[in-house]
PDB file of C-alpha atoms in Angstrom:
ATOM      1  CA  UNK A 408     122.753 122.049  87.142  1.00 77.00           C
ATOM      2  CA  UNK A 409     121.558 122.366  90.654  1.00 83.00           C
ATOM      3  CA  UNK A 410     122.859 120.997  93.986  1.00 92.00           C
ATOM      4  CA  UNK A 411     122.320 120.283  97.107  1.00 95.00           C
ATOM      5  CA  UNK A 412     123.758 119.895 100.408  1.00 96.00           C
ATOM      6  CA  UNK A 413     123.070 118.475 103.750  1.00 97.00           C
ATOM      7  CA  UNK A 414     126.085 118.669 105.458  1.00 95.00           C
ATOM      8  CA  UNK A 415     125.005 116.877 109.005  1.00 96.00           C
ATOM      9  CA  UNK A 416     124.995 113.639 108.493  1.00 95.00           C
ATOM     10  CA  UNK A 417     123.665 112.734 111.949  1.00 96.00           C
ATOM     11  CA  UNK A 418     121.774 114.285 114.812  1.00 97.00           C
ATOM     12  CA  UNK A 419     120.098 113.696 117.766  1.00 97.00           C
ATOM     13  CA  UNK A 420     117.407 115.184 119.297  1.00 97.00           C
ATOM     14  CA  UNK A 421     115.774 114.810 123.236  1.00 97.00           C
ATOM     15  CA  UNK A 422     112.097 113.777 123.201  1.00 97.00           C
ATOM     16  CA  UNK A 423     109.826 117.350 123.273  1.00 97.00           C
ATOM     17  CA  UNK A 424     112.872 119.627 122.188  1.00 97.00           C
ATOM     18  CA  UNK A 425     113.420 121.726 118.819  1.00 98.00           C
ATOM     19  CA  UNK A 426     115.985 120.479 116.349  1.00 98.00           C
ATOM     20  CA  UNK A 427     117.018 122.336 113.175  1.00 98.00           C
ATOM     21  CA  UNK A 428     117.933 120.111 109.826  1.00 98.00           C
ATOM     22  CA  UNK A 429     120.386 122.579 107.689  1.00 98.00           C
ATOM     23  CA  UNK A 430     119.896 122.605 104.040  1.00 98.00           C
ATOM     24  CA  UNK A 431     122.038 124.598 101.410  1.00 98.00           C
ATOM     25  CA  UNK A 432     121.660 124.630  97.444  1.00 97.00           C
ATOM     26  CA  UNK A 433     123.212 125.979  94.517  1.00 95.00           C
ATOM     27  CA  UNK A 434     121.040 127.544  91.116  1.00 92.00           C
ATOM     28  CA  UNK A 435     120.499 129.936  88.959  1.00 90.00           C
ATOM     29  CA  UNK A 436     116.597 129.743  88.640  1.00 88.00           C
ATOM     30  CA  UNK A 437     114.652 132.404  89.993  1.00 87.00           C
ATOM     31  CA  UNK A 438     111.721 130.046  90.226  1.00 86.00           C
ATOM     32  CA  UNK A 439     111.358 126.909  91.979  1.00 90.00           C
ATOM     33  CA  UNK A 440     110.438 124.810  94.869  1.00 91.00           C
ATOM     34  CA  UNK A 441     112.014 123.346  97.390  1.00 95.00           C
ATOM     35  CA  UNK A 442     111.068 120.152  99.836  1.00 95.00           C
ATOM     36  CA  UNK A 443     111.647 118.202 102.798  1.00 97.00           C
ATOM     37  CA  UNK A 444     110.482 114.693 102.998  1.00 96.00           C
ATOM     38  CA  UNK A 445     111.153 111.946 105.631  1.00 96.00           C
ATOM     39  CA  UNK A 446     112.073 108.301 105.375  1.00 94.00           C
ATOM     40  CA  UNK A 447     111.385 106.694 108.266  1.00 91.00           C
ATOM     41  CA  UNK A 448     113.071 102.782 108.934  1.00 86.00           C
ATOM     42  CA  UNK A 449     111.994 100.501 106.103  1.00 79.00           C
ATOM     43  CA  UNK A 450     109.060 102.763 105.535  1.00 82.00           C
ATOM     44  CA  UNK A 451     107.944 104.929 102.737  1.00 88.00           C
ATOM     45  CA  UNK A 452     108.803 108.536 102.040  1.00 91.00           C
ATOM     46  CA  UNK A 453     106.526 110.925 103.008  1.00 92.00           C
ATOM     47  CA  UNK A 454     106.246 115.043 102.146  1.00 93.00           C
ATOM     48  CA  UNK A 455     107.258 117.012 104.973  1.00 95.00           C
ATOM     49  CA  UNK A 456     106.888 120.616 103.878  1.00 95.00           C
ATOM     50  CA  UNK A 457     106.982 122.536 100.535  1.00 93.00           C
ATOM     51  CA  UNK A 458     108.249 126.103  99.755  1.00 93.00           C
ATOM     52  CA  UNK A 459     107.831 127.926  96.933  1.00 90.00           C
ATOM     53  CA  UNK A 460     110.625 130.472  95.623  1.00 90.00           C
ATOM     54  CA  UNK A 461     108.309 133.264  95.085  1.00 88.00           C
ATOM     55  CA  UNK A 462     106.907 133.510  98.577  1.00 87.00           C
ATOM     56  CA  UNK A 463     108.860 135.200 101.261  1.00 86.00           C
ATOM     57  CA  UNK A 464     106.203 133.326 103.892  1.00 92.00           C
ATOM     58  CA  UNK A 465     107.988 130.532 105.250  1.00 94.00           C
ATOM     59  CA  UNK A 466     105.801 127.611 105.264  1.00 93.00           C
ATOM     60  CA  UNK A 467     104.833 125.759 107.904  1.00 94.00           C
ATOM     61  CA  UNK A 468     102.949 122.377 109.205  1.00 93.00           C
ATOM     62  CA  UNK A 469     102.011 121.979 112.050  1.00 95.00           C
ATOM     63  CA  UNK A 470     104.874 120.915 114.228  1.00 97.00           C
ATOM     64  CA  UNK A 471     107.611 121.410 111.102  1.00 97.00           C
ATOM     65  CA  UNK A 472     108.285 124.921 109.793  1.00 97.00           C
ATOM     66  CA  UNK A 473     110.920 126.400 107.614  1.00 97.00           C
ATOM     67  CA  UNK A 474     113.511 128.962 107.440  1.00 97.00           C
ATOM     68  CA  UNK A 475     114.038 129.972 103.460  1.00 96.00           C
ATOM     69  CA  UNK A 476     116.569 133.058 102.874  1.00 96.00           C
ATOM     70  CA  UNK A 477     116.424 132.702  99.327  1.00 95.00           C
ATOM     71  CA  UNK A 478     119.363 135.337  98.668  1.00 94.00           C
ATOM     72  CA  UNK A 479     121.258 132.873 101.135  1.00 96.00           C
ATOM     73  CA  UNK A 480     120.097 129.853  99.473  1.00 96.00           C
ATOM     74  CA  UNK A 481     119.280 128.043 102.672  1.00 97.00           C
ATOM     75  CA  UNK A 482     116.571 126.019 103.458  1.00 97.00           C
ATOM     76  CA  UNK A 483     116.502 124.818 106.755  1.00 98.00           C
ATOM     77  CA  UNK A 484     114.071 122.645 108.833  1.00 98.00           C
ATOM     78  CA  UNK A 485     112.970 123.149 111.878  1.00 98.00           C
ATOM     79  CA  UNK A 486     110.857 119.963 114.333  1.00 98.00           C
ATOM     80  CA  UNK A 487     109.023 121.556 117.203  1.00 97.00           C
ATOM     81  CA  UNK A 488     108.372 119.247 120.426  1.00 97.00           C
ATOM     82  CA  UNK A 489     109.948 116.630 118.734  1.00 97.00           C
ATOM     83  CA  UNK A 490     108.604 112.814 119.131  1.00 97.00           C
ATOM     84  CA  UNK A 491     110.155 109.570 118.884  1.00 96.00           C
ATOM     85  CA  UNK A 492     107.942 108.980 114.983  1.00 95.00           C
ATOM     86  CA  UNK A 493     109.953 111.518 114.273  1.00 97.00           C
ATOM     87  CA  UNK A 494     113.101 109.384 114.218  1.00 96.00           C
ATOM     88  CA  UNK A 495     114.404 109.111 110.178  1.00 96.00           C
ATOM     89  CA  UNK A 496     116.472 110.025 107.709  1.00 96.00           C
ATOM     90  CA  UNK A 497     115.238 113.748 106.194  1.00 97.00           C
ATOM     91  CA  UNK A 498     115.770 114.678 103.032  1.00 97.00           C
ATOM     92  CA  UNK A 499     116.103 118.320 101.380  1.00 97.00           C
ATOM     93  CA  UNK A 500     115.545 118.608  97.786  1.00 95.00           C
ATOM     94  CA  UNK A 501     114.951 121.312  95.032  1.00 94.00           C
ATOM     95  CA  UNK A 502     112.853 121.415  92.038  1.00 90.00           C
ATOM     96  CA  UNK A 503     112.772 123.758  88.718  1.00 84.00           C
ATOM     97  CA  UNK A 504     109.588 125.366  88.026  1.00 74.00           C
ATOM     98  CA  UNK A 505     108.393 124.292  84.646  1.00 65.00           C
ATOM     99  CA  UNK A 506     104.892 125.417  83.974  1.00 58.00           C
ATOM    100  CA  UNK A 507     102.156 123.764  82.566  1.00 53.00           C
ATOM    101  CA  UNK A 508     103.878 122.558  79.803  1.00 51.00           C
ATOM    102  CA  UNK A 509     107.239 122.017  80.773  1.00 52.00           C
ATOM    103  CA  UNK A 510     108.674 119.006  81.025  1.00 53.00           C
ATOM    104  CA  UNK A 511     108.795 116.670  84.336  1.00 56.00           C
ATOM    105  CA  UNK A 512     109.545 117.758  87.700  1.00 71.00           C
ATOM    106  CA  UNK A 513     112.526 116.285  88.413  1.00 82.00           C
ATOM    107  CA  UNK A 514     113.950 116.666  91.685  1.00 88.00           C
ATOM    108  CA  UNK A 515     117.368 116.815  92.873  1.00 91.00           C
ATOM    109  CA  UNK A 516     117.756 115.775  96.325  1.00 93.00           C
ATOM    110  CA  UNK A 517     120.621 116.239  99.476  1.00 95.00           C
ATOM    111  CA  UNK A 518     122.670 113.278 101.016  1.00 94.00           C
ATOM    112  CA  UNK A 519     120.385 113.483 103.519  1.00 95.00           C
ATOM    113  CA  UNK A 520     120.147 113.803 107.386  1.00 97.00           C
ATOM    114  CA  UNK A 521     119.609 111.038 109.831  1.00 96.00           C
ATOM    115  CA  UNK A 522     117.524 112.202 112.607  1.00 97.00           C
ATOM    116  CA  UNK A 523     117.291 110.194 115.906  1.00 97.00           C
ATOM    117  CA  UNK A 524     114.839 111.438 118.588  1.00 97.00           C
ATOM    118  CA  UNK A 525     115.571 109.934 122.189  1.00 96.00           C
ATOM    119  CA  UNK A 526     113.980 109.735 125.578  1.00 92.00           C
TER     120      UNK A 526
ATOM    121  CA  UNK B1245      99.671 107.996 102.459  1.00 52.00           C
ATOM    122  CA  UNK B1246      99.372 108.344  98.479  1.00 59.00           C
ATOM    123  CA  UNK B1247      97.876 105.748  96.683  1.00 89.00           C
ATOM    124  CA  UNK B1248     101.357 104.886  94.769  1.00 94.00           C
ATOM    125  CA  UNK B1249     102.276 100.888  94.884  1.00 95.00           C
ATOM    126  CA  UNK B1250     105.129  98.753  94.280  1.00 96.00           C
ATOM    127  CA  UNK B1251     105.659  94.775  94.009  1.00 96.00           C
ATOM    128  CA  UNK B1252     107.605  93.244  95.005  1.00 96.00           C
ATOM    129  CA  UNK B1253     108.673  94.942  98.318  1.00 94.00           C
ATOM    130  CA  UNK B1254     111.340  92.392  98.511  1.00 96.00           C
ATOM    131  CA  UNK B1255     113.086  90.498  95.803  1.00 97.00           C
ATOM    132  CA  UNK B1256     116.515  88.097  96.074  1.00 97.00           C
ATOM    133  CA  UNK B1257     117.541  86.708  92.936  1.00 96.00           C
ATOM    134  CA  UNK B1258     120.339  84.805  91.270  1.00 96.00           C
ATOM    135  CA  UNK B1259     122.798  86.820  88.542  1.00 96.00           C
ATOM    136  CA  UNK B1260     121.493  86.811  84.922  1.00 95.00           C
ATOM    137  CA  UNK B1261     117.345  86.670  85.715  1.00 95.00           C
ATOM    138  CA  UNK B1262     115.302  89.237  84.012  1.00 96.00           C
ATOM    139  CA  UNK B1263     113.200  90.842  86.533  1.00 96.00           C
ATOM    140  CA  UNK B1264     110.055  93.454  86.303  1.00 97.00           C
ATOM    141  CA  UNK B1265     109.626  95.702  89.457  1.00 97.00           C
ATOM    142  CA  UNK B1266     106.162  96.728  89.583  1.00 97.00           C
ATOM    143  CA  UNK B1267     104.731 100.570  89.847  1.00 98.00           C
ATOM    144  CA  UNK B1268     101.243 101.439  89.732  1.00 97.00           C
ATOM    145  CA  UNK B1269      99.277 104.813  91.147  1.00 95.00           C
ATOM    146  CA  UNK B1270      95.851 105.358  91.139  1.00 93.00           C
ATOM    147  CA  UNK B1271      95.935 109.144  90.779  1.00 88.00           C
ATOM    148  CA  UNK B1272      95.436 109.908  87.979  1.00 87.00           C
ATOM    149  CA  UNK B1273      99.494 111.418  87.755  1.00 89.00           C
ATOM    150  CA  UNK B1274     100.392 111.679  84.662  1.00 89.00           C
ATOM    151  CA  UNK B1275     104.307 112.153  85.468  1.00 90.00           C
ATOM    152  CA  UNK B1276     106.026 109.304  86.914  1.00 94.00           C
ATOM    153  CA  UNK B1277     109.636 108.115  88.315  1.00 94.00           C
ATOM    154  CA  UNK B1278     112.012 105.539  89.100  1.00 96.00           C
ATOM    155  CA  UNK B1279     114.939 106.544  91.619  1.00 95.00           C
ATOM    156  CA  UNK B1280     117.541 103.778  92.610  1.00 95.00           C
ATOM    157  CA  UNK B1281     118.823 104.563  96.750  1.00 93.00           C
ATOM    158  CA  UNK B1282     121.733 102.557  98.418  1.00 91.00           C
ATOM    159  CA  UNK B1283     121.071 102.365 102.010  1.00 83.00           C
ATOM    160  CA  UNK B1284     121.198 104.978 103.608  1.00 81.00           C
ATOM    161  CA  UNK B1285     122.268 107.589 101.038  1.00 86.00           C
ATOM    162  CA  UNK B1286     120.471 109.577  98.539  1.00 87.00           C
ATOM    163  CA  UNK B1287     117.921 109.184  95.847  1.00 91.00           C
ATOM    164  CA  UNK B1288     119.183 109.114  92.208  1.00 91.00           C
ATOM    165  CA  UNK B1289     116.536 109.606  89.494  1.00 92.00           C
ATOM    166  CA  UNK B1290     117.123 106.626  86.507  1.00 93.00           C
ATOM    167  CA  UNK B1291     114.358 106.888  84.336  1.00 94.00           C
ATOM    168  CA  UNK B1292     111.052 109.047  84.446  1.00 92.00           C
ATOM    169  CA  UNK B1293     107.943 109.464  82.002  1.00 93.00           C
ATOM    170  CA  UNK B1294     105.552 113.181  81.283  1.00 88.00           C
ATOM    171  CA  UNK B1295     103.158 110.511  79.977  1.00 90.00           C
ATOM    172  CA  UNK B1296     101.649 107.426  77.773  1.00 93.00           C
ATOM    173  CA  UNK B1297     104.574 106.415  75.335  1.00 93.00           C
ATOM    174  CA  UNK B1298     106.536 108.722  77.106  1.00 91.00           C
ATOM    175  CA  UNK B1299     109.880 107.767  78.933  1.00 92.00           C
ATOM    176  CA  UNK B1300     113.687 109.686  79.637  1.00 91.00           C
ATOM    177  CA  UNK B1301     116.351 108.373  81.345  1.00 90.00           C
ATOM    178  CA  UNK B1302     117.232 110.043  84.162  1.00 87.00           C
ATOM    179  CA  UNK B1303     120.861 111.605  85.734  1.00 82.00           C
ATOM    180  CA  UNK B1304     122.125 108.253  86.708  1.00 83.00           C
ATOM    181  CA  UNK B1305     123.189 105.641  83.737  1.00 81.00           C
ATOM    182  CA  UNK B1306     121.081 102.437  84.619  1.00 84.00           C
ATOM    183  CA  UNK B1307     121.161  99.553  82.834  1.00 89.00           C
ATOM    184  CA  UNK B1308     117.188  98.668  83.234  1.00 93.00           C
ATOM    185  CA  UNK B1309     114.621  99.887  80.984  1.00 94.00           C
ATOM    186  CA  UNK B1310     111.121 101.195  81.604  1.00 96.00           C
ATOM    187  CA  UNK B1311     107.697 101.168  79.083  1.00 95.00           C
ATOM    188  CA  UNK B1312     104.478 103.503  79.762  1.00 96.00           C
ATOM    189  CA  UNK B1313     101.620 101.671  78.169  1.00 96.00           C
ATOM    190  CA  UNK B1314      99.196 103.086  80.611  1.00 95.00           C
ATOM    191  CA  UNK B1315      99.046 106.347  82.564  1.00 94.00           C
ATOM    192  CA  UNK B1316      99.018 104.111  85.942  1.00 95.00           C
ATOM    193  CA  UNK B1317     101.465 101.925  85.287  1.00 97.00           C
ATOM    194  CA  UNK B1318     105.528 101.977  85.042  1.00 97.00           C
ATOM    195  CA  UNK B1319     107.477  99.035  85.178  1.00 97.00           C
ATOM    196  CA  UNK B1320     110.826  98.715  85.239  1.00 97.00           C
ATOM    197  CA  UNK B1321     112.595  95.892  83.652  1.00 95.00           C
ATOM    198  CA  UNK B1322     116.059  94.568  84.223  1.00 93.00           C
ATOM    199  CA  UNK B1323     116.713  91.620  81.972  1.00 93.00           C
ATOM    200  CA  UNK B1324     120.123  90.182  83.038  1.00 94.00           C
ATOM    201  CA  UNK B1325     120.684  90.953  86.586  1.00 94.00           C
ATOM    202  CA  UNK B1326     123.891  91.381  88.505  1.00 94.00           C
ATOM    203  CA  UNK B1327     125.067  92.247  92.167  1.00 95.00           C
ATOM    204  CA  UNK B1328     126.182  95.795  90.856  1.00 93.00           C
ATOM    205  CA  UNK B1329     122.013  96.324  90.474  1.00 94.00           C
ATOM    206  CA  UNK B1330     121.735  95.261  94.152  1.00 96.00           C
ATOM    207  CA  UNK B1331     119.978  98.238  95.599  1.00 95.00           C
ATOM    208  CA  UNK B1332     116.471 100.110  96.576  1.00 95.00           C
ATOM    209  CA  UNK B1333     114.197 101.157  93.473  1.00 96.00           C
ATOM    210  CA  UNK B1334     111.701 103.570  94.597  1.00 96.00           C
ATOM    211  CA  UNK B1335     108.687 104.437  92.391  1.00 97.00           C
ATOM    212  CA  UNK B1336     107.417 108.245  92.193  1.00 95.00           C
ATOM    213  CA  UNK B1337     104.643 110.209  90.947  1.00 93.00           C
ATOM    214  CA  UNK B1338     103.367 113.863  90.448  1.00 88.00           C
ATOM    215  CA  UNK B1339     100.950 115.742  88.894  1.00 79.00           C
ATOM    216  CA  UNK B1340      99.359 119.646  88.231  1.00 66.00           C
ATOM    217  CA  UNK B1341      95.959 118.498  89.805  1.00 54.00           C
ATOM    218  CA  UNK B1342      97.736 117.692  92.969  1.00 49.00           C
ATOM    219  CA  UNK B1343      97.226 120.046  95.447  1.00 49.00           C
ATOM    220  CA  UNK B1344     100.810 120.214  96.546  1.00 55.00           C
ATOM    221  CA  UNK B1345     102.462 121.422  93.068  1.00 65.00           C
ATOM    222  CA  UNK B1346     105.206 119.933  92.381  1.00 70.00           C
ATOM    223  CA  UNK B1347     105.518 117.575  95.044  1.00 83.00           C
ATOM    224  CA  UNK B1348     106.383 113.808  94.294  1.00 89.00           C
ATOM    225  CA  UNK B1349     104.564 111.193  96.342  1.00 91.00           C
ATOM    226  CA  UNK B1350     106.516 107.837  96.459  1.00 94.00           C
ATOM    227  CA  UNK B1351     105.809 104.285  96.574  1.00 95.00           C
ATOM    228  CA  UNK B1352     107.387 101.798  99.188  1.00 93.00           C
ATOM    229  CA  UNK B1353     110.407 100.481  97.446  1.00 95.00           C
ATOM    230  CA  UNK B1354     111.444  97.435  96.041  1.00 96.00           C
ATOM    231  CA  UNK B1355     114.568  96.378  97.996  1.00 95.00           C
ATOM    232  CA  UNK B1356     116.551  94.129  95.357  1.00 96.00           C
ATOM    233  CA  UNK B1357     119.151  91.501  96.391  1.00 96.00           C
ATOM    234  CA  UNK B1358     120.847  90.239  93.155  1.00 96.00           C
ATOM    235  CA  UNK B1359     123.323  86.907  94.847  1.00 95.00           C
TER     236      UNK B1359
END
């Protein structure tokens, strides 16, 4: 079974600055995929950024990018010039490759981390 | 935003209604979820379907039930309610054609009050 962990509850963030979400998880795959997604207040949750296992790249989007040391198994999120739409709670979460004709993708997610950006 | 939707938003109802929460996509997915998410903590997967006719449950024992007549649709159905079911219900889907494999796109959430 897989885990995984968030273990800051809460941050803050000033308006413009960088802020780093830490992620950890625990497998035995070799292949899979691992996510970030955002819930913002009473809103719905939105992709953030995807990684797959197999590439060293770390992905990025735009302002979000990604830190993956796979031997490590850390995932960690980095917000450049953060903005107040920003503000939410981020959530990490891992998924086992199955193929074509595997069965669903089920994804195990983190406790989350609630991310407050202020002026 | 993915075209993934989910009625009621809001629901209050007395102890011992049957209730059907509402998921429909317009995808195409043909893999779909239901996750259940107390405020402000994480998402536990309760039931999920690879298909039409197709349905699991998922890591967390719910008490609800789910059918997949069509590949759009997945209801979920709770037919004696209690304040224990008193939560968030959040509605998922993915597919291979999407361009971000793997990734689950979610609905709103259905924030259930159960008095």
């Amino acid at each position: 079974a897989q885990t995984v962990t968030q273990s800051q509850p809460e941050m803050s963030v000033q308006e413009a600055e960088t802020v780093t979400l830490s992620c950890t998880y625990d497998t035995s795959e070799n292949n899979y995929y691992l996510f970030w997604y955002k819930q913002p207040p009473s809103r719905q949750m939105i992709l953030v950024i995807r990684q797959e296992a197999y590439k060293q790249q770390n992905a990025t989007e735009n302002r979000f990018s990604v830190n993956f040391q796979k031997a490590a198994k850390s995932f960690s999120l980095k917000i450049s010039d953060s903005q107040l739409g920003d503000t939410a709670m981020y959530f990490c979460a891992f998924m086992k490759h199955v193929g074509l004709t595997g069965g669903g993708n089920k994804l195990t997610f983190g406790t989350g981390t609630q991310l407050k950006v202020e002026l | 935003e993915a075209d993934i939707y989910q009625t009621p938003r809001y629901l209050v109802i007395g102890t011992g209604k049957k209730i059907t929460l509402e998921c429909s996509q317009t995808m195409g997915h043909d893999k779909m979820y239901w996750y259940q998410q107390d405020p402000g903590m994480e998402l536990h997967l309760i039931h999920y379907s690879y298909g039409v006719n197709s349905t699991e449950k998922g890591d967390l024992s719910s008490e609800s039930t789910v059918s997949r007549i069509r590949t759009e649709h997945f209801p979920l159905t709770l037919e004696s309610a209690r304040p224990s079911h008193t939560s968030q219900y959040l509605c998922a889907s993915s597919g291979f054609s999407t361009s971000g494999r793997g990734a689950q796109y979610f609905g709103p959430g259905t924030r259930l009050t159960v008095l």
